[in-house]
Short mmCIF file of C-alpha atoms and ligand atoms in Angstrom, two decimals:
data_model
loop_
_atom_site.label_atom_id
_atom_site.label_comp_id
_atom_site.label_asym_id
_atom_site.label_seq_id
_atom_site.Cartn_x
_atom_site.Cartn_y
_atom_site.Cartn_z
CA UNK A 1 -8.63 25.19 28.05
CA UNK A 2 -6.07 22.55 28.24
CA UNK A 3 -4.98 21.75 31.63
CA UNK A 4 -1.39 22.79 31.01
CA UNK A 5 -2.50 26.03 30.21
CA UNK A 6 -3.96 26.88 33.54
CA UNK A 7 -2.54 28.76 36.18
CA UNK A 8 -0.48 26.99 38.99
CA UNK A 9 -0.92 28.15 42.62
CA UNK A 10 2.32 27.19 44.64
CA UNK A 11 1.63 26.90 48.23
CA UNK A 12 3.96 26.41 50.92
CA UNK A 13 2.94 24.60 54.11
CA UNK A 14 4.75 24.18 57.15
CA UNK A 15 4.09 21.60 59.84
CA UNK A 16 5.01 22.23 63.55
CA UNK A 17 4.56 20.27 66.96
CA UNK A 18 6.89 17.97 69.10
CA UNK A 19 9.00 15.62 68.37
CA UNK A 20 6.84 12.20 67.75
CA UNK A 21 3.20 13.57 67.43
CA UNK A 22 2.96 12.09 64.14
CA UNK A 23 4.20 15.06 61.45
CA UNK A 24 6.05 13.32 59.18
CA UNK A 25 3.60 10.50 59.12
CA UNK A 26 0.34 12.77 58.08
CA UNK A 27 2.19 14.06 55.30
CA UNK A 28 3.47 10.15 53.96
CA UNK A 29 -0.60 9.05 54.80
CA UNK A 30 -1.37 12.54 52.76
CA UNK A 31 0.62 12.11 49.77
CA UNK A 32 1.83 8.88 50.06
CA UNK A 33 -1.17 6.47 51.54
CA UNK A 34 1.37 5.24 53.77
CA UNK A 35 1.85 4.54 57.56
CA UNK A 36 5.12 3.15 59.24
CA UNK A 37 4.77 2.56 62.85
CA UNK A 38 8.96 2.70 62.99
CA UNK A 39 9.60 5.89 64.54
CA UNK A 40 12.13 7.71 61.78
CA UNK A 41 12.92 10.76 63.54
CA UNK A 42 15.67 11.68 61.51
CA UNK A 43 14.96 11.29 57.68
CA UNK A 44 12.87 13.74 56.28
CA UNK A 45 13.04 15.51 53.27
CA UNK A 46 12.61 19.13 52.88
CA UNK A 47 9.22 18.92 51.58
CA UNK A 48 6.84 17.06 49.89
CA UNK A 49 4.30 18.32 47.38
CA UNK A 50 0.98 16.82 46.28
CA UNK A 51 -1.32 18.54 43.65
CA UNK A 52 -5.32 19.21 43.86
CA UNK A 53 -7.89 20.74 42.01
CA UNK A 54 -10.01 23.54 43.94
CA UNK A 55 -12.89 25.40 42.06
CA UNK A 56 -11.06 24.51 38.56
CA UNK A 57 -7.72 26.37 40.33
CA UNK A 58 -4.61 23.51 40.01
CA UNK A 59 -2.88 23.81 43.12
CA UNK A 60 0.10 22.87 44.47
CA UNK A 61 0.72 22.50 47.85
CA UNK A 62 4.63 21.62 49.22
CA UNK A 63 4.61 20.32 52.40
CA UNK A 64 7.91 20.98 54.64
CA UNK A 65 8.88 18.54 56.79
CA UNK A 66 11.37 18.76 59.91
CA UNK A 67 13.98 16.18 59.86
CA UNK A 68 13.97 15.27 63.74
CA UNK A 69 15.12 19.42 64.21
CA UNK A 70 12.14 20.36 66.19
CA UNK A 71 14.21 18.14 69.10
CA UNK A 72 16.48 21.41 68.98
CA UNK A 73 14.34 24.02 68.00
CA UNK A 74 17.20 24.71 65.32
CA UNK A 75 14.45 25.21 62.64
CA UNK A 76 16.16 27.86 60.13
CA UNK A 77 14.89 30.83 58.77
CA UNK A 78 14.62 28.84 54.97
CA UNK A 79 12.06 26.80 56.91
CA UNK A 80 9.61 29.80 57.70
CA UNK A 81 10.13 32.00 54.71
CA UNK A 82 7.21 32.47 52.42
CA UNK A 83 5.12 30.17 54.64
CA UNK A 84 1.32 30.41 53.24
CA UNK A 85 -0.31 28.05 56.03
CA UNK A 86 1.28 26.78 59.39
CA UNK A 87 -0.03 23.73 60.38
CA UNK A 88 0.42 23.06 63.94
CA UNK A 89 0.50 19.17 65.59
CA UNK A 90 -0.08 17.64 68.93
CA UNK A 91 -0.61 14.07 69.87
CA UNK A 92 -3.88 14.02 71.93
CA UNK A 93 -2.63 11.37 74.15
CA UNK A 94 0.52 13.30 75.31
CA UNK A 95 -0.17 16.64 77.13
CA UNK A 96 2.51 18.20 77.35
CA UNK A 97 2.56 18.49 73.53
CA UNK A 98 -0.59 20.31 73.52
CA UNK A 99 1.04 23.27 76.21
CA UNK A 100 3.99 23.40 73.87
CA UNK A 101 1.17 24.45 70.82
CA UNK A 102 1.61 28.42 72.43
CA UNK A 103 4.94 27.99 71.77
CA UNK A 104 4.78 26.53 68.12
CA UNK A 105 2.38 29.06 67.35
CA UNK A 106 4.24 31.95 68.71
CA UNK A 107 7.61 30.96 67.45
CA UNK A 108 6.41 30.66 64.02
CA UNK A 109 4.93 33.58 63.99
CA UNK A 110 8.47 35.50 65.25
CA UNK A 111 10.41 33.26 63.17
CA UNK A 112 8.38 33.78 59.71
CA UNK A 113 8.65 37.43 59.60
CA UNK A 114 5.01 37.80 58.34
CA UNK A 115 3.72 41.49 57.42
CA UNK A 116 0.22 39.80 57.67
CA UNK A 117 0.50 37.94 60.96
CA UNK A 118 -2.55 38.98 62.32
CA UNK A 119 -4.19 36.87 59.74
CA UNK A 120 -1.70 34.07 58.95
CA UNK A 121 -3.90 31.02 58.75
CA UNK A 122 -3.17 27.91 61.19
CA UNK A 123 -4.63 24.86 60.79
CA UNK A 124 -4.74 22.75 63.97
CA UNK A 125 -4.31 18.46 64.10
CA UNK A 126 -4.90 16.78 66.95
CA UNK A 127 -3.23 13.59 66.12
CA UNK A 128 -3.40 9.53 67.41
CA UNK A 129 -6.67 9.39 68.09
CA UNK A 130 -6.87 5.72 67.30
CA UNK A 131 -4.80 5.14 70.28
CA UNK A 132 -6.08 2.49 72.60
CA UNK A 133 -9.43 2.45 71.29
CA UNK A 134 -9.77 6.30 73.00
CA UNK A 135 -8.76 5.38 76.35
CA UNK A 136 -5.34 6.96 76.54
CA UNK A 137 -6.71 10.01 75.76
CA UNK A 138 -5.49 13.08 77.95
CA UNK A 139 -6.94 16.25 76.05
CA UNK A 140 -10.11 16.61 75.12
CA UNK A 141 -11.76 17.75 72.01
CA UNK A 142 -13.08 20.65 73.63
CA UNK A 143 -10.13 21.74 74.96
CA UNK A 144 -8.22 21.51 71.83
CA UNK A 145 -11.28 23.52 70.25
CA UNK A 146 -11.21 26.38 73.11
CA UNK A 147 -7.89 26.94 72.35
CA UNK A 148 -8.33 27.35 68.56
CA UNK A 149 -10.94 29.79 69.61
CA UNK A 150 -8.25 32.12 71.95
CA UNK A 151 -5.81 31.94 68.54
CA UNK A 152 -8.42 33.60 66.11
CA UNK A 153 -10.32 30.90 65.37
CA UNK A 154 -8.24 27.81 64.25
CA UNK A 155 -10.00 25.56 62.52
CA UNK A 156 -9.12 21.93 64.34
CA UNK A 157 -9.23 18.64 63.07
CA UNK A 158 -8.86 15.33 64.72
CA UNK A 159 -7.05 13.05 62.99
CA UNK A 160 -5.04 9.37 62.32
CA UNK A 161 -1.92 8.83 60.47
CA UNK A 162 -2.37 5.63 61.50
CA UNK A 163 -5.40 5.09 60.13
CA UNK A 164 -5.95 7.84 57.28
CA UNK A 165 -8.81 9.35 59.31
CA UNK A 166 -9.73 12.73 58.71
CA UNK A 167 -6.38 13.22 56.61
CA UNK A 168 -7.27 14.37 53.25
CA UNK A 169 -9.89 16.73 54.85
CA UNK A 170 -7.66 18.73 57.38
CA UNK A 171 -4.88 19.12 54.18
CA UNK A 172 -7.97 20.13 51.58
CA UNK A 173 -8.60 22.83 54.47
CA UNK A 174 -5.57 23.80 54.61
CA UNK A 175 -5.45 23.96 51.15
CA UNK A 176 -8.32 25.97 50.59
CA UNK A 177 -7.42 28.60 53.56
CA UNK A 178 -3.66 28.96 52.40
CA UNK A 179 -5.32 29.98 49.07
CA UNK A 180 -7.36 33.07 50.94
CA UNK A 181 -3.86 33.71 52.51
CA UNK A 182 -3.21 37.22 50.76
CA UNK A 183 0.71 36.68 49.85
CA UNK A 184 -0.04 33.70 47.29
CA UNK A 185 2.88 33.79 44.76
CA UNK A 186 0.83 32.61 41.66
CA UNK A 187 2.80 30.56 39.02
CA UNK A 188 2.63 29.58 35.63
CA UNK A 189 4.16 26.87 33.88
CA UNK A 190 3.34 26.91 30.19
CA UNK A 191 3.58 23.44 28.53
CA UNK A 192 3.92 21.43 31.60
CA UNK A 193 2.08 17.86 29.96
CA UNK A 194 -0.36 16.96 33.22
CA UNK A 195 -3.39 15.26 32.91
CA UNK A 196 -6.34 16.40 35.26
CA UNK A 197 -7.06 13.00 36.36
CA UNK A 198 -3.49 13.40 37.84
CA UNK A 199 -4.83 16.13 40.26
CA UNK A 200 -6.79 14.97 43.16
CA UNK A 201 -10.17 16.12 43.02
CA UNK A 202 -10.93 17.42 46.48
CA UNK A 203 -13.53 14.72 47.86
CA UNK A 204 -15.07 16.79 50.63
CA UNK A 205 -15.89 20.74 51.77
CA UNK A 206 -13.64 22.67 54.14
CA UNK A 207 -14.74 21.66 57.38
CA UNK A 208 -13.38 24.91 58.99
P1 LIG B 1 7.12 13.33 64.08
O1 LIG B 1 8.36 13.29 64.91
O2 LIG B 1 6.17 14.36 64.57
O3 LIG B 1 7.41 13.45 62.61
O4 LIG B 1 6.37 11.93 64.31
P2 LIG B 1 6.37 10.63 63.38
O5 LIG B 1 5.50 10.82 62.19
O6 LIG B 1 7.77 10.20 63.13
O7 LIG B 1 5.60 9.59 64.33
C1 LIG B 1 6.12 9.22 65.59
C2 LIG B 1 5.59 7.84 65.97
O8 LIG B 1 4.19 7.90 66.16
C3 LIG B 1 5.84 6.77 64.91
O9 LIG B 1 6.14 5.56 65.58
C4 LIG B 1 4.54 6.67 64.19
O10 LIG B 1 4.34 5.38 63.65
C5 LIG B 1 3.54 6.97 65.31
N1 LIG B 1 2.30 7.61 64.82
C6 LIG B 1 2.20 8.70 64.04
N2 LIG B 1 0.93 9.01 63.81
C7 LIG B 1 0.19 8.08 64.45
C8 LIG B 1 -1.22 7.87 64.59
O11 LIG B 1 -2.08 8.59 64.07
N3 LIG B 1 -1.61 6.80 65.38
C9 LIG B 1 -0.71 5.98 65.97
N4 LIG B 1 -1.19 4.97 66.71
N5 LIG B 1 0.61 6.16 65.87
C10 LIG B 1 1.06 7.20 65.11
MG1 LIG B 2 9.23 13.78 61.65
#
């Protein structure tokens, strides 16, 4: 079957965490390949979208973005709706942005008006890890991992923007556990000219 002719998954992905943990630059090492170490905090788009290939499925998975918002906690209702996957940041050198992850995680879960929120899948990042070789390090991986545990089961990831480490595999997870995530709106695009090669092939299995 030609690859035009197969059907499109649409899955939306929000990010959450504090101001300067490192959201916006995931997503532009995700889709882009790129890292700025200028500190942007407030361009962002609405989202971003990058395409994959999972068990022959073509996916596509739109990434929203905050534009420097989270400062106010003014995140609007447009930003929630229809969520498929919350993905939830800290910086693992700063504390205080891993106690504010309750908060994230219950404000989404208010804010999203979910009829399956007992289920909603979170992916957690625990971001800057190249930092200082390690040494400015103030949570630990445990820690981060105990808490996934009291949430259901998060599956964690440590990860670099900075670097690209561990970047394509959190997404590909969260990917893959958006696509269990029962209110999937499945579309199809007949006639849309894309070319396989132009879907990532995932490079690694879910690590969660
Ligand atoms: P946001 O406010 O959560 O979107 O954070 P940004 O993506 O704007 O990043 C805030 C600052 O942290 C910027 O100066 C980035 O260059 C820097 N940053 C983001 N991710 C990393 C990372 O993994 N390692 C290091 N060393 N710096 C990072
Ligand atoms: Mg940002």
């Amino acid at each position: 079957m030609d690859i035009s002719q197969k059907r499109r998954t649409l899955l939306k992905v929000i990010v959450l965490g504090d101001s300067g943990v490192g959201k916006t630059s995931l997503m532009n090492q995700y889709v882009y390949k790129k890292f700025s170490q200028q500190y942007k905090a407030t361009i962002g788009a609405d989202f971003v979208t990058k395409e994959l290939l999972i068990d022959d499925k073509l996916i596509t998975l739109q990434i929203w973005d905050t534009a420097g918002q989270e400062r106010f906690h003014s995140l609007g209702p447009a930003f929630y709706r229809g969520a498929d996957c919350c993905v939830l940041v800290y910086d693992v050198n700063i504390h205080k942005s891993f106690d504010r992850l309750n908060n994230w995680h219950d404000e989404f879960l208010q804010q999203a008006d979910l009829d399956n929120a007992e289920t909603f899948p979170f992916v957690l990042l625990g971001n800057k890890v190249d930092l200082d070789g390690g040494s400015s390090r103030r949570v630990t991986e445990q820690k981060a991992r105990e808490w996934c545990a009291s949430r259901g089961n998060i599956p964690y990831f440590e990860t670099s923007a900075k670097e690209g480490y561990n970047v394509d595999e959190a997404f590909l997870c969260v990917a893959k556990i958006s696509l269990d995530n029962e209110h999937v709106p499945d579309i199809y695009f007949p006639g849309i000219s894309e070319t396989a090669s132009e879907a990532e092939q995932p490079r690694s299995g879910c690590a969660c």
